[in-house]
mmCIF file of C-alpha atoms in Angstrom:
data_model
loop_
_atom_site.group_PDB
_atom_site.id
_atom_site.type_symbol
_atom_site.label_atom_id
_atom_site.label_comp_id
_atom_site.label_asym_id
_atom_site.label_seq_id
_atom_site.Cartn_x
_atom_site.Cartn_y
_atom_site.Cartn_z
ATOM 1 C CA MET A 4 -2.136 -7.185 2.715
ATOM 2 C CA ARG A 5 -4.733 -5.871 5.111
ATOM 3 C CA SER A 6 -3.770 -4.695 8.539
ATOM 4 C CA PRO A 7 -5.929 -6.433 11.163
ATOM 5 C CA THR A 8 -6.021 -3.249 13.236
ATOM 6 C CA LEU A 9 -7.202 -1.099 10.364
ATOM 7 C CA SER A 10 -9.755 -3.553 9.037
ATOM 8 C CA ALA A 11 -11.271 -4.136 12.485
ATOM 9 C CA GLY A 12 -13.353 -0.963 12.237
ATOM 10 C CA GLN A 13 -12.604 0.182 15.748
ATOM 11 C CA ASP A 14 -11.489 3.573 16.977
ATOM 12 C CA ASP A 15 -8.099 2.704 18.416
ATOM 13 C CA THR A 16 -7.427 6.246 19.635
ATOM 14 C CA GLY A 17 -10.038 6.042 22.396
ATOM 15 C CA CYS A 18 -11.712 9.221 21.080
ATOM 16 C CA GLU A 19 -14.814 7.669 19.512
ATOM 17 C CA ASP A 20 -17.116 9.037 22.186
ATOM 18 C CA ARG A 21 -15.589 12.524 21.862
ATOM 19 C CA VAL A 22 -16.147 13.163 18.148
ATOM 20 C CA SER A 23 -19.192 14.160 16.128
ATOM 21 C CA ASP A 24 -20.946 11.727 13.807
ATOM 22 C CA VAL A 25 -19.258 13.470 10.870
ATOM 23 C CA VAL A 26 -15.781 12.963 12.339
ATOM 24 C CA ALA A 27 -16.635 9.345 13.196
ATOM 25 C CA ALA A 28 -17.526 8.876 9.515
ATOM 26 C CA VAL A 29 -14.240 10.583 8.518
ATOM 27 C CA ILE A 30 -12.317 8.150 10.740
ATOM 28 C CA ALA A 31 -14.148 5.166 9.240
ATOM 29 C CA GLY A 32 -13.428 6.446 5.730
ATOM 30 C CA ALA A 33 -9.769 7.087 6.574
ATOM 31 C CA ARG A 34 -9.481 3.536 7.889
ATOM 32 C CA ARG A 35 -11.045 2.102 4.698
ATOM 33 C CA ARG A 36 -8.809 4.278 2.513
ATOM 34 C CA ALA A 37 -5.666 3.198 4.393
ATOM 35 C CA VAL A 38 -6.589 -0.469 4.046
ATOM 36 C CA ARG A 39 -7.447 -0.075 0.356
ATOM 37 C CA ASP A 40 -4.171 1.744 -0.337
ATOM 38 C CA GLY A 41 -2.152 -0.853 1.569
ATOM 39 C CA ASP A 42 -1.035 1.652 4.199
ATOM 40 C CA ALA A 43 -0.204 0.293 7.631
ATOM 41 C CA GLN A 44 -1.577 3.373 9.401
ATOM 42 C CA ILE A 45 -4.203 6.063 9.124
ATOM 43 C CA ASP A 46 -2.322 9.304 8.532
ATOM 44 C CA THR A 47 -3.279 12.970 8.408
ATOM 45 C CA ALA A 48 -3.691 12.928 4.614
ATOM 46 C CA HIS A 49 -6.298 10.152 5.010
ATOM 47 C CA LEU A 50 -8.114 12.324 7.559
ATOM 48 C CA LEU A 51 -7.935 15.413 5.317
ATOM 49 C CA HIS A 52 -9.329 13.416 2.398
ATOM 50 C CA GLY A 53 -12.250 12.234 4.518
ATOM 51 C CA LEU A 54 -12.953 15.736 5.804
ATOM 52 C CA LEU A 55 -13.068 17.180 2.304
ATOM 53 C CA GLU A 56 -15.420 14.448 1.122
ATOM 54 C CA SER A 57 -17.706 14.404 4.160
ATOM 55 C CA ASP A 58 -17.994 17.846 5.713
ATOM 56 C CA PRO A 59 -19.450 20.856 3.876
ATOM 57 C CA ASP A 60 -18.313 23.166 6.705
ATOM 58 C CA VAL A 61 -14.728 22.062 6.101
ATOM 59 C CA ARG A 62 -15.039 22.627 2.353
ATOM 60 C CA ASP A 63 -16.496 26.095 3.016
ATOM 61 C CA ALA A 64 -13.519 27.004 5.239
ATOM 62 C CA PHE A 65 -11.078 27.036 2.326
ATOM 63 C CA PRO A 66 -10.388 30.569 1.091
ATOM 64 C CA GLY A 67 -10.072 29.343 -2.518
ATOM 65 C CA GLY A 68 -13.581 27.876 -2.528
ATOM 66 C CA SER A 69 -14.709 24.971 -4.691
ATOM 67 C CA PRO A 70 -11.818 25.157 -7.202
ATOM 68 C CA GLN A 71 -9.291 24.812 -4.397
ATOM 69 C CA VAL A 72 -11.195 21.936 -2.780
ATOM 70 C CA SER A 73 -11.353 20.170 -6.153
ATOM 71 C CA ARG A 74 -7.603 20.587 -6.584
ATOM 72 C CA LEU A 75 -6.995 19.202 -3.089
ATOM 73 C CA LEU A 76 -9.195 16.194 -3.766
ATOM 74 C CA GLY A 77 -7.302 15.645 -7.001
ATOM 75 C CA TYR A 78 -4.002 15.459 -5.117
ATOM 76 C CA LEU A 79 -5.465 13.134 -2.524
ATOM 77 C CA VAL A 80 -7.007 10.794 -5.101
ATOM 78 C CA GLN A 81 -3.584 10.486 -6.755
ATOM 79 C CA ARG A 82 -2.048 9.225 -3.526
ATOM 80 C CA ALA A 83 -2.344 5.544 -4.425
ATOM 81 C CA ILE A 84 -1.198 5.989 -8.011
ATOM 82 C CA GLY A 85 1.752 8.287 -7.609
ATOM 83 C CA TYR A 86 1.559 11.338 -5.392
ATOM 84 C CA GLY A 87 1.839 9.577 -2.050
ATOM 85 C CA LEU A 88 3.863 6.532 -3.079
ATOM 86 C CA ARG A 89 6.947 7.934 -1.385
ATOM 87 C CA TRP A 90 4.992 7.685 1.871
ATOM 88 C CA SER A 91 4.314 3.982 1.375
ATOM 89 C CA GLY A 92 5.770 1.883 4.148
ATOM 90 C CA SER A 93 6.857 4.855 6.230
ATOM 91 C CA VAL A 94 5.512 6.259 9.463
ATOM 92 C CA GLU A 95 4.243 9.813 9.260
ATOM 93 C CA GLY A 96 6.356 12.079 11.409
ATOM 94 C CA SER A 97 5.771 15.642 12.493
ATOM 95 C CA GLY A 98 6.691 18.140 15.158
ATOM 96 C CA THR A 99 3.457 17.658 17.053
ATOM 97 C CA ALA A 100 3.768 13.888 16.957
ATOM 98 C CA ARG A 101 7.326 13.983 18.309
ATOM 99 C CA SER A 102 6.134 15.881 21.357
ATOM 100 C CA ALA A 103 3.106 13.621 21.812
ATOM 101 C CA GLY A 104 4.985 10.303 21.616
ATOM 102 C CA SER A 105 3.779 7.295 19.699
ATOM 103 C CA GLY A 106 0.118 6.872 18.919
ATOM 104 C CA PRO A 107 -2.181 3.881 19.090
ATOM 105 C CA VAL A 108 -1.663 0.919 16.780
ATOM 106 C CA GLY A 109 -3.049 1.605 13.308
ATOM 107 C CA TRP A 110 -2.642 5.386 13.555
ATOM 108 C CA SER A 111 0.354 7.485 12.629
ATOM 109 C CA PRO A 112 1.559 9.470 15.640
ATOM 110 C CA ALA A 113 0.652 12.691 13.778
ATOM 111 C CA ALA A 114 -2.917 11.515 13.038
ATOM 112 C CA ALA A 115 -3.460 10.425 16.646
ATOM 113 C CA ALA A 116 -2.076 13.762 17.889
ATOM 114 C CA ALA A 117 -4.385 15.639 15.487
ATOM 115 C CA LEU A 118 -7.436 13.809 16.803
ATOM 116 C CA GLU A 119 -6.453 14.548 20.401
ATOM 117 C CA THR A 120 -5.856 18.217 19.497
ATOM 118 C CA ALA A 121 -9.279 18.363 17.817
ATOM 119 C CA VAL A 122 -10.943 17.058 20.973
ATOM 120 C CA ARG A 123 -9.094 19.639 23.106
ATOM 121 C CA ARG A 124 -10.136 22.389 20.674
ATOM 122 C CA ALA A 125 -13.768 21.307 20.970
ATOM 123 C CA VAL A 126 -13.575 21.431 24.762
ATOM 124 C CA SER A 127 -11.982 24.899 24.593
ATOM 125 C CA ARG A 128 -14.989 26.176 22.667
ATOM 126 C CA GLY A 129 -17.439 24.515 25.073
ATOM 127 C CA ALA A 130 -18.431 21.548 22.906
ATOM 128 C CA SER A 131 -18.513 17.956 24.078
ATOM 129 C CA ARG A 132 -17.574 16.510 20.674
ATOM 130 C CA ALA A 133 -14.960 17.486 18.101
ATOM 131 C CA ASP A 134 -16.394 18.410 14.702
ATOM 132 C CA GLY A 135 -14.800 18.587 11.269
ATOM 133 C CA LEU A 136 -13.533 22.133 11.719
ATOM 134 C CA ASP A 137 -11.850 21.108 14.976
ATOM 135 C CA LEU A 138 -10.054 18.313 13.147
ATOM 136 C CA LEU A 139 -9.109 20.566 10.228
ATOM 137 C CA ALA A 140 -7.715 23.150 12.678
ATOM 138 C CA ALA A 141 -5.677 20.403 14.349
ATOM 139 C CA LEU A 142 -4.289 19.294 10.980
ATOM 140 C CA VAL A 143 -3.181 22.798 10.002
ATOM 141 C CA HIS A 144 -1.711 23.321 13.478
ATOM 142 C CA ASP A 145 0.921 20.669 12.697
ATOM 143 C CA ARG A 146 3.032 22.322 9.988
ATOM 144 C CA GLU A 147 5.026 19.132 9.293
ATOM 145 C CA CYS A 148 2.251 16.560 8.795
ATOM 146 C CA ARG A 149 1.304 14.977 5.467
ATOM 147 C CA ALA A 150 -1.984 16.859 5.326
ATOM 148 C CA MET A 151 -0.054 20.132 5.411
ATOM 149 C CA GLU A 152 2.234 18.899 2.643
ATOM 150 C CA VAL A 153 -0.842 18.238 0.510
ATOM 151 C CA LEU A 154 -2.277 21.676 1.331
ATOM 152 C CA ARG A 155 0.981 23.414 0.393
ATOM 153 C CA ARG A 156 1.378 21.457 -2.860
ATOM 154 C CA ALA A 157 -2.194 22.298 -3.831
ATOM 155 C CA GLY A 158 -1.474 26.004 -3.346
ATOM 156 C CA VAL A 159 -3.735 26.566 -0.352
ATOM 157 C CA ALA A 160 -3.247 29.913 1.368
ATOM 158 C CA VAL A 161 -2.556 28.210 4.674
ATOM 159 C CA ALA A 162 -2.199 31.435 6.670
ATOM 160 C CA SER A 163 -5.696 32.539 5.566
ATOM 161 C CA LEU A 164 -7.081 29.107 6.438
ATOM 162 C CA VAL A 165 -5.488 29.196 9.894
ATOM 163 C CA THR A 166 -6.896 32.690 10.506
ATOM 164 C CA ALA A 167 -10.374 31.592 9.446
ATOM 165 C CA LEU A 168 -10.249 28.539 11.696
ATOM 166 C CA GLU A 169 -8.983 30.537 14.681
ATOM 167 C CA GLY A 170 -11.993 32.802 14.257
ATOM 168 C CA GLU A 171 -14.229 29.791 14.810
ATOM 169 C CA ILE A 172 -13.245 29.469 18.487
#
């Protein structure tokens, strides 16, 4: 069953005017993926999947290069057929989300917090709009989110990724 909020095609976080065109496309893709998979909310794994598919700068940030990105995409594609089934029907929780409170309807608290963190990161580097690397940095900042679980399971050297992203500021 489709969620009216997710299928509406609107940015319910209020950040639409503060993200790059690439991140806007990632959000739209995450929304479509959540609806297709029957998920009630966009979560951080949906956002990671969209980033990997849409942003070459994000793919280039991974220390393991193309093989690692391919492995990540493989895990994310399996979400609807096995890997992420244990997430079905549950709200994504994380440390960052607990401190941020609940997010907007149609977004997991962790995904909404990641988008807000990405916008703050963009501002801190003097940009008016968050780009894909800002969103990726926000995802890896939250060690308990679903995107980080995917990264760990795929064998990503998270510490090296964090260091590389911190060097971008």
